Amino acid sequence: MRLGRWRKVCSAALRRSDARAVEASRTRDLHTGGAMKVFTSDWAHEKLPAGHKFPMDKYRLVREELETDLTLRGKVSVVRAPLITQEELEVVHCKGYVERVLRGNLTAKENRRIGFPWTKESVTRYRASAGGTL
């Protein structure tokens, strides 16, 4: 598909999904008992090949720091990040691409661009990481 056509298809999908996504985001509560929620996705850990340059432990290290920093007690509540839904992903990505990522049907070029080998665990990590940002 040519890039111009791709942009039109994605723009149309964005317009259709935008209203639903905005409404869904309004229902999420950002505070718990006066403390700001900080979402963590370290529970969705994936094993990477030996020598991979991505610092996967950073998620766990950030959570541990937040939980042990006494100056943040009562101010921050560390919460397990929810998984982003397919519908939410389709607000910013074309449906076909989202389906290929979720099902492991990426082209070699798409997979290289992501930079991680496709596994079910990687999809869970992607969804948790993105879900914590909504």
Tab-separated table of N, CA and C in Angstrom:
chain	number	residue	atom	x	y	z
A	1	MET	N	0.845	-1.173	0.000
A	1	MET	CA	0.000	0.000	0.000
A	1	MET	C	0.889	1.234	0.000
A	2	ARG	N	0.552	2.176	-0.814
A	2	ARG	CA	1.337	3.407	-0.867
A	2	ARG	C	1.122	4.216	0.408
A	3	LEU	N	2.134	5.005	0.781
A	3	LEU	CA	2.098	5.751	2.033
A	3	LEU	C	0.907	6.690	2.117
A	4	GLY	N	0.588	7.410	1.039
A	4	GLY	CA	-0.551	8.331	1.065
A	4	GLY	C	-1.851	7.618	1.382
A	5	ARG	N	-2.061	6.472	0.761
A	5	ARG	CA	-3.276	5.680	1.013
A	5	ARG	C	-3.276	5.181	2.453
A	6	TRP	N	-2.136	4.732	2.925
A	6	TRP	CA	-2.018	4.240	4.297
A	6	TRP	C	-2.417	5.325	5.287
A	7	ARG	N	-1.947	6.553	5.058
A	7	ARG	CA	-2.291	7.659	5.957
A	7	ARG	C	-3.788	7.920	5.967
A	8	LYS	N	-4.431	7.853	4.805
A	8	LYS	CA	-5.880	8.073	4.737
A	8	LYS	C	-6.631	6.992	5.504
A	9	VAL	N	-6.218	5.751	5.347
A	9	VAL	CA	-6.870	4.642	6.037
A	9	VAL	C	-6.718	4.797	7.545
A	10	CYS	N	-5.512	5.102	7.994
A	10	CYS	CA	-5.263	5.267	9.426
A	10	CYS	C	-5.997	6.481	9.982
A	11	SER	N	-6.044	7.569	9.240
A	11	SER	CA	-6.748	8.768	9.700
A	11	SER	C	-8.225	8.486	9.886
A	12	ALA	N	-8.818	7.738	8.960
A	12	ALA	CA	-10.232	7.393	9.077
A	12	ALA	C	-10.469	6.529	10.311
A	13	ALA	N	-9.587	5.572	10.553
A	13	ALA	CA	-9.708	4.712	11.732
A	13	ALA	C	-9.573	5.531	13.006
A	14	LEU	N	-8.681	6.483	13.003
A	14	LEU	CA	-8.479	7.340	14.161
A	14	LEU	C	-9.730	8.145	14.466
A	15	ARG	N	-10.342	8.715	13.452
A	15	ARG	CA	-11.556	9.513	13.678
A	15	ARG	C	-12.684	8.653	14.245
A	16	ARG	N	-12.834	7.429	13.761
A	16	ARG	CA	-13.905	6.549	14.243
A	16	ARG	C	-13.676	6.144	15.694
A	17	SER	N	-12.448	5.867	16.050
A	17	SER	CA	-12.143	5.344	17.376
A	17	SER	C	-11.910	6.421	18.419
A	18	ASP	N	-11.618	7.630	17.992
A	18	ASP	CA	-11.216	8.691	18.905
A	18	ASP	C	-12.243	8.951	19.998
A	19	ALA	N	-13.508	9.046	19.640
A	19	ALA	CA	-14.541	9.354	20.629
A	19	ALA	C	-14.621	8.262	21.688
A	20	ARG	N	-14.541	6.993	21.279
A	20	ARG	CA	-14.595	5.887	22.243
A	20	ARG	C	-13.391	5.913	23.174
A	21	ALA	N	-12.226	6.185	22.635
A	21	ALA	CA	-11.005	6.192	23.446
A	21	ALA	C	-11.011	7.335	24.448
A	22	VAL	N	-11.484	8.502	24.018
A	22	VAL	CA	-11.551	9.651	24.926
A	22	VAL	C	-12.486	9.337	26.076
A	23	GLU	N	-13.632	8.755	25.774
A	23	GLU	CA	-14.591	8.405	26.818
A	23	GLU	C	-14.005	7.373	27.776
A	24	ALA	N	-13.312	6.377	27.238
A	24	ALA	CA	-12.698	5.349	28.084
A	24	ALA	C	-11.645	5.961	28.998
A	25	SER	N	-10.860	6.903	28.490
A	25	SER	CA	-9.805	7.502	29.307
A	25	SER	C	-10.380	8.358	30.425
A	26	ARG	N	-11.560	8.899	30.216
A	26	ARG	CA	-12.186	9.725	31.254
A	26	ARG	C	-12.609	8.907	32.457
A	27	THR	N	-12.829	7.611	32.248
A	27	THR	CA	-13.311	6.773	33.339
A	27	THR	C	-12.189	6.264	34.236
A	28	ARG	N	-10.952	6.474	33.862
A	28	ARG	CA	-9.829	5.997	34.675
A	28	ARG	C	-9.506	6.999	35.780
A	29	ASP	N	-9.474	6.504	36.991
A	29	ASP	CA	-9.176	7.340	38.145
A	29	ASP	C	-7.668	7.396	38.348
A	30	LEU	N	-7.108	8.601	38.425
A	30	LEU	CA	-5.653	8.739	38.554
A	30	LEU	C	-5.153	8.752	39.991
A	31	HIS	N	-6.036	8.896	40.951
A	31	HIS	CA	-5.594	8.991	42.338
A	31	HIS	C	-6.267	7.923	43.195
A	32	THR	N	-5.562	7.467	44.211
A	32	THR	CA	-6.082	6.500	45.160
A	32	THR	C	-5.820	7.049	46.550
A	33	GLY	N	-6.855	7.401	47.265
A	33	GLY	CA	-6.698	7.872	48.634
A	33	GLY	C	-5.710	9.009	48.775
A	34	GLY	N	-5.692	9.953	47.859
A	34	GLY	CA	-4.799	11.091	47.921
A	34	GLY	C	-3.433	10.850	47.309
A	35	ALA	N	-3.101	9.597	47.037
A	35	ALA	CA	-1.803	9.281	46.435
A	35	ALA	C	-1.940	9.191	44.916
A	36	MET	N	-0.924	9.673	44.222
A	36	MET	CA	-0.917	9.573	42.770
A	36	MET	C	-0.592	8.135	42.367
A	37	LYS	N	-1.377	7.593	41.433
A	37	LYS	CA	-1.096	6.247	40.934
A	37	LYS	C	0.075	6.295	39.968
A	38	VAL	N	1.014	5.392	40.171
A	38	VAL	CA	2.132	5.212	39.251
A	38	VAL	C	2.032	3.771	38.762
A	39	PHE	N	1.813	3.613	37.465
A	39	PHE	CA	1.632	2.280	36.902
A	39	PHE	C	2.977	1.651	36.576
A	40	THR	N	3.094	0.374	36.895
A	40	THR	CA	4.319	-0.359	36.611
A	40	THR	C	4.003	-1.565	35.731
A	41	SER	N	4.907	-1.846	34.830
A	41	SER	CA	4.702	-2.994	33.945
A	41	SER	C	5.800	-4.041	34.116
A	42	ASP	N	6.523	-3.971	35.228
A	42	ASP	CA	7.602	-4.946	35.415
A	42	ASP	C	7.074	-6.359	35.627
A	43	TRP	N	5.806	-6.498	35.932
A	43	TRP	CA	5.197	-7.821	36.072
A	43	TRP	C	5.128	-8.537	34.717
A	44	ALA	N	5.196	-7.781	33.623
A	44	ALA	CA	5.126	-8.350	32.275
A	44	ALA	C	6.530	-8.505	31.694
A	45	HIS	N	7.409	-9.075	32.461
A	45	HIS	CA	8.818	-9.229	32.076
A	45	HIS	C	8.959	-10.257	30.962
A	46	GLU	N	9.868	-10.005	30.046
A	46	GLU	CA	10.172	-10.984	28.999
A	46	GLU	C	11.667	-11.244	28.982
A	47	LYS	N	12.020	-12.447	28.641
A	47	LYS	CA	13.438	-12.789	28.518
A	47	LYS	C	13.916	-12.379	27.143
A	48	LEU	N	15.036	-11.706	27.115
A	48	LEU	CA	15.636	-11.287	25.850
A	48	LEU	C	16.853	-12.156	25.556
A	49	PRO	N	17.226	-12.245	24.292
A	49	PRO	CA	18.425	-13.021	23.948
A	49	PRO	C	19.661	-12.470	24.672
A	50	ALA	N	20.589	-13.337	24.976
A	50	ALA	CA	21.836	-12.919	25.631
A	50	ALA	C	22.497	-11.815	24.817
A	51	GLY	N	22.944	-10.783	25.501
A	51	GLY	CA	23.633	-9.684	24.840
A	51	GLY	C	22.722	-8.607	24.270
A	52	HIS	N	21.394	-8.771	24.429
A	52	HIS	CA	20.478	-7.739	23.914
A	52	HIS	C	20.722	-6.456	24.690
A	53	LYS	N	20.696	-5.327	23.985
A	53	LYS	CA	21.080	-4.054	24.610
A	53	LYS	C	19.974	-3.392	25.423
A	54	PHE	N	18.726	-3.858	25.324
A	54	PHE	CA	17.640	-3.206	26.059
A	54	PHE	C	17.732	-3.530	27.547
A	55	PRO	N	17.697	-2.513	28.416
A	55	PRO	CA	17.814	-2.735	29.863
A	55	PRO	C	16.466	-3.127	30.489
A	56	MET	N	16.050	-4.375	30.321
A	56	MET	CA	14.737	-4.839	30.782
A	56	MET	C	14.539	-4.642	32.279
A	57	ASP	N	15.599	-4.715	33.060
A	57	ASP	CA	15.477	-4.562	34.512
A	57	ASP	C	15.081	-3.158	34.940
A	58	LYS	N	15.112	-2.192	34.038
A	58	LYS	CA	14.793	-0.811	34.422
A	58	LYS	C	13.382	-0.699	34.987
A	59	TYR	N	12.444	-1.493	34.491
A	59	TYR	CA	11.070	-1.431	34.991
A	59	TYR	C	11.007	-1.834	36.460
A	60	ARG	N	11.665	-2.937	36.792
A	60	ARG	CA	11.693	-3.405	38.174
A	60	ARG	C	12.435	-2.423	39.072
A	61	LEU	N	13.565	-1.900	38.600
A	61	LEU	CA	14.371	-0.980	39.407
A	61	LEU	C	13.619	0.310	39.718
A	62	VAL	N	12.878	0.829	38.760
A	62	VAL	CA	12.087	2.045	39.004
A	62	VAL	C	11.008	1.759	40.045
A	63	ARG	N	10.299	0.633	39.894
A	63	ARG	CA	9.258	0.284	40.870
A	63	ARG	C	9.854	0.142	42.266
A	64	GLU	N	10.968	-0.561	42.386
A	64	GLU	CA	11.596	-0.750	43.695
A	64	GLU	C	12.002	0.577	44.312
A	65	GLU	N	12.517	1.481	43.516
A	65	GLU	CA	12.912	2.803	44.023
A	65	GLU	C	11.694	3.574	44.520
A	66	LEU	N	10.616	3.532	43.766
A	66	LEU	CA	9.396	4.232	44.176
A	66	LEU	C	8.829	3.659	45.469
A	67	GLU	N	8.904	2.348	45.615
A	67	GLU	CA	8.349	1.700	46.803
A	67	GLU	C	9.210	1.900	48.048
A	68	THR	N	10.503	2.127	47.880
A	68	THR	CA	11.386	2.252	49.042
A	68	THR	C	11.742	3.693	49.394
A	69	ASP	N	11.435	4.638	48.530
A	69	ASP	CA	11.752	6.048	48.791
A	69	ASP	C	10.789	6.590	49.852
A	70	LEU	N	11.296	6.806	51.054
A	70	LEU	CA	10.457	7.248	52.169
A	70	LEU	C	9.821	8.611	51.932
A	71	THR	N	10.418	9.450	51.116
A	71	THR	CA	9.835	10.774	50.851
A	71	THR	C	8.563	10.674	50.006
A	72	LEU	N	8.318	9.509	49.410
A	72	LEU	CA	7.131	9.327	48.564
A	72	LEU	C	5.991	8.602	49.277
A	73	ARG	N	6.226	8.171	50.517
A	73	ARG	CA	5.186	7.452	51.261
A	73	ARG	C	3.932	8.313	51.367
A	74	GLY	N	2.799	7.716	51.006
A	74	GLY	CA	1.525	8.425	51.061
A	74	GLY	C	1.270	9.333	49.872
A	75	LYS	N	2.290	9.574	49.076
A	75	LYS	CA	2.144	10.451	47.911
A	75	LYS	C	2.013	9.662	46.614
A	76	VAL	N	2.563	8.455	46.602
A	76	VAL	CA	2.585	7.639	45.393
A	76	VAL	C	2.066	6.242	45.721
A	77	SER	N	1.194	5.758	44.877
A	77	SER	CA	0.696	4.391	44.986
A	77	SER	C	1.117	3.641	43.724
A	78	VAL	N	1.980	2.642	43.885
A	78	VAL	CA	2.466	1.875	42.738
A	78	VAL	C	1.431	0.795	42.420
A	79	VAL	N	0.959	0.812	41.169
A	79	VAL	CA	-0.140	-0.055	40.740
A	79	VAL	C	0.275	-0.854	39.511
A	80	ARG	N	-0.169	-2.084	39.434
A	80	ARG	CA	0.076	-2.934	38.257
A	80	ARG	C	-0.619	-2.311	37.047
A	81	ALA	N	0.123	-2.073	35.992
A	81	ALA	CA	-0.431	-1.457	34.780
A	81	ALA	C	-1.452	-2.390	34.135
A	82	PRO	N	-2.591	-1.830	33.711
A	82	PRO	CA	-3.570	-2.648	32.986
A	82	PRO	C	-3.098	-2.871	31.553
A	83	LEU	N	-3.599	-3.913	30.924
A	83	LEU	CA	-3.273	-4.155	29.520
A	83	LEU	C	-4.124	-3.250	28.640
A	84	ILE	N	-3.489	-2.577	27.696
A	84	ILE	CA	-4.224	-1.761	26.741
A	84	ILE	C	-5.060	-2.705	25.871
A	85	THR	N	-6.246	-2.264	25.491
A	85	THR	CA	-7.107	-3.103	24.659
A	85	THR	C	-6.743	-2.945	23.185
A	86	GLN	N	-7.202	-3.888	22.384
A	86	GLN	CA	-6.964	-3.791	20.946
A	86	GLN	C	-7.633	-2.533	20.394
A	87	GLU	N	-8.828	-2.229	20.866
A	87	GLU	CA	-9.532	-1.025	20.403
A	87	GLU	C	-8.729	0.238	20.718
A	88	GLU	N	-8.153	0.304	21.907
A	88	GLU	CA	-7.340	1.466	22.264
A	88	GLU	C	-6.099	1.560	21.383
A	89	LEU	N	-5.474	0.437	21.080
A	89	LEU	CA	-4.305	0.441	20.197
A	89	LEU	C	-4.663	0.941	18.803
A	90	GLU	N	-5.862	0.606	18.349
A	90	GLU	CA	-6.280	0.991	17.002
A	90	GLU	C	-6.606	2.473	16.871
A	91	VAL	N	-6.597	3.200	17.983
A	91	VAL	CA	-6.754	4.657	17.910
A	91	VAL	C	-5.513	5.277	17.275
A	92	VAL	N	-4.356	4.688	17.532
A	92	VAL	CA	-3.103	5.265	17.027
A	92	VAL	C	-2.367	4.393	16.014
A	93	HIS	N	-2.813	3.148	15.831
A	93	HIS	CA	-2.196	2.246	14.856
A	93	HIS	C	-3.286	1.646	13.978
A	94	CYS	N	-2.947	1.342	12.743
A	94	CYS	CA	-3.895	0.684	11.836
A	94	CYS	C	-4.264	-0.697	12.380
A	95	LYS	N	-5.522	-1.069	12.169
A	95	LYS	CA	-6.030	-2.351	12.651
A	95	LYS	C	-5.175	-3.522	12.158
A	96	GLY	N	-4.797	-3.500	10.894
A	96	GLY	CA	-3.999	-4.594	10.340
A	96	GLY	C	-2.667	-4.748	11.045
A	97	TYR	N	-2.016	-3.628	11.345
A	97	TYR	CA	-0.731	-3.679	12.044
A	97	TYR	C	-0.920	-4.220	13.461
A	98	VAL	N	-1.942	-3.727	14.155
A	98	VAL	CA	-2.213	-4.192	15.521
A	98	VAL	C	-2.450	-5.700	15.513
A	99	GLU	N	-3.250	-6.172	14.581
A	99	GLU	CA	-3.530	-7.606	14.508
A	99	GLU	C	-2.264	-8.410	14.214
A	100	ARG	N	-1.402	-7.896	13.353
A	100	ARG	CA	-0.153	-8.610	13.058
A	100	ARG	C	0.745	-8.678	14.290
A	101	VAL	N	0.811	-7.595	15.061
A	101	VAL	CA	1.621	-7.603	16.287
A	101	VAL	C	1.039	-8.598	17.284
A	102	LEU	N	-0.269	-8.530	17.521
A	102	LEU	CA	-0.893	-9.390	18.523
A	102	LEU	C	-0.817	-10.874	18.158
A	103	ARG	N	-0.867	-11.187	16.881
A	103	ARG	CA	-0.877	-12.585	16.436
A	103	ARG	C	0.506	-13.111	16.029
A	104	GLY	N	1.496	-12.239	16.002
A	104	GLY	CA	2.839	-12.676	15.626
A	104	GLY	C	3.020	-12.859	14.138
A	105	ASN	N	2.285	-12.077	13.351
A	105	ASN	CA	2.366	-12.173	11.895
A	105	ASN	C	3.083	-10.979	11.277
A	106	LEU	N	4.037	-10.421	11.984
A	106	LEU	CA	4.779	-9.268	11.473
A	106	LEU	C	5.697	-9.676	10.327
A	107	THR	N	5.921	-8.744	9.431
A	107	THR	CA	6.926	-8.986	8.398
A	107	THR	C	8.301	-8.905	9.060
A	108	ALA	N	9.299	-9.430	8.394
A	108	ALA	CA	10.665	-9.367	8.933
A	108	ALA	C	11.079	-7.915	9.146
A	109	LYS	N	10.701	-7.043	8.222
A	109	LYS	CA	11.044	-5.624	8.329
A	109	LYS	C	10.361	-4.990	9.544
A	110	GLU	N	9.072	-5.286	9.759
A	110	GLU	CA	8.353	-4.735	10.913
A	110	GLU	C	8.967	-5.240	12.211
A	111	ASN	N	9.312	-6.500	12.252
A	111	ASN	CA	9.895	-7.063	13.463
A	111	ASN	C	11.254	-6.449	13.766
A	112	ARG	N	12.075	-6.230	12.733
A	112	ARG	CA	13.379	-5.568	12.943
A	112	ARG	C	13.171	-4.163	13.483
A	113	ARG	N	12.168	-3.473	12.990
A	113	ARG	CA	11.921	-2.094	13.417
A	113	ARG	C	11.546	-2.030	14.901
A	114	ILE	N	10.790	-3.006	15.364
A	114	ILE	CA	10.430	-3.066	16.780
A	114	ILE	C	11.675	-3.333	17.622
A	115	GLY	N	12.548	-4.203	17.142
A	115	GLY	CA	13.813	-4.446	17.824
A	115	GLY	C	13.809	-5.569	18.839
A	116	PHE	N	12.691	-6.262	18.952
A	116	PHE	CA	12.584	-7.380	19.881
A	116	PHE	C	12.047	-8.592	19.133
A	117	PRO	N	12.471	-9.786	19.527
A	117	PRO	CA	11.881	-10.973	18.907
A	117	PRO	C	10.420	-11.094	19.350
A	118	TRP	N	9.544	-11.574	18.468
A	118	TRP	CA	8.133	-11.705	18.827
A	118	TRP	C	7.931	-12.919	19.708
A	119	THR	N	7.287	-12.705	20.854
A	119	THR	CA	6.842	-13.784	21.735
A	119	THR	C	5.522	-13.339	22.350
A	120	LYS	N	4.772	-14.279	22.906
A	120	LYS	CA	3.537	-13.912	23.613
A	120	LYS	C	3.873	-12.984	24.781
A	121	GLU	N	5.004	-13.235	25.425
A	121	GLU	CA	5.421	-12.403	26.555
A	121	GLU	C	5.724	-10.976	26.107
A	122	SER	N	6.324	-10.827	24.928
A	122	SER	CA	6.628	-9.472	24.451
A	122	SER	C	5.343	-8.704	24.178
A	123	VAL	N	4.327	-9.372	23.634
A	123	VAL	CA	3.044	-8.708	23.376
A	123	VAL	C	2.419	-8.263	24.695
A	124	THR	N	2.472	-9.105	25.705
A	124	THR	CA	1.939	-8.728	27.019
A	124	THR	C	2.696	-7.523	27.566
A	125	ARG	N	4.018	-7.520	27.414
A	125	ARG	CA	4.805	-6.380	27.907
A	125	ARG	C	4.456	-5.110	27.158
A	126	TYR	N	4.320	-5.196	25.827
A	126	TYR	CA	3.944	-4.010	25.045
A	126	TYR	C	2.600	-3.467	25.530
A	127	ARG	N	1.640	-4.377	25.728
A	127	ARG	CA	0.295	-3.952	26.120
A	127	ARG	C	0.282	-3.365	27.538
A	128	ALA	N	1.081	-3.922	28.438
A	128	ALA	CA	1.153	-3.389	29.801
A	128	ALA	C	1.843	-2.031	29.812
A	129	SER	N	2.899	-1.907	29.063
A	129	SER	CA	3.640	-0.649	29.003
A	129	SER	C	2.749	0.466	28.455
A	130	ALA	N	2.036	0.169	27.382
A	130	ALA	CA	1.132	1.170	26.798
A	130	ALA	C	-0.092	1.389	27.681
A	131	GLY	N	-0.602	0.331	28.303
A	131	GLY	CA	-1.777	0.455	29.161
A	131	GLY	C	-1.533	1.350	30.360
A	132	GLY	N	-0.325	1.366	30.857
A	132	GLY	CA	0.009	2.224	31.988
A	132	GLY	C	0.108	3.695	31.634
A	133	THR	N	0.111	4.015	30.354
A	133	THR	CA	0.214	5.422	29.949
A	133	THR	C	-1.143	6.071	29.715
A	134	LEU	N	-2.197	5.273	29.635
A	134	LEU	CA	-3.532	5.844	29.376
A	134	LEU	C	-4.181	6.374	30.623
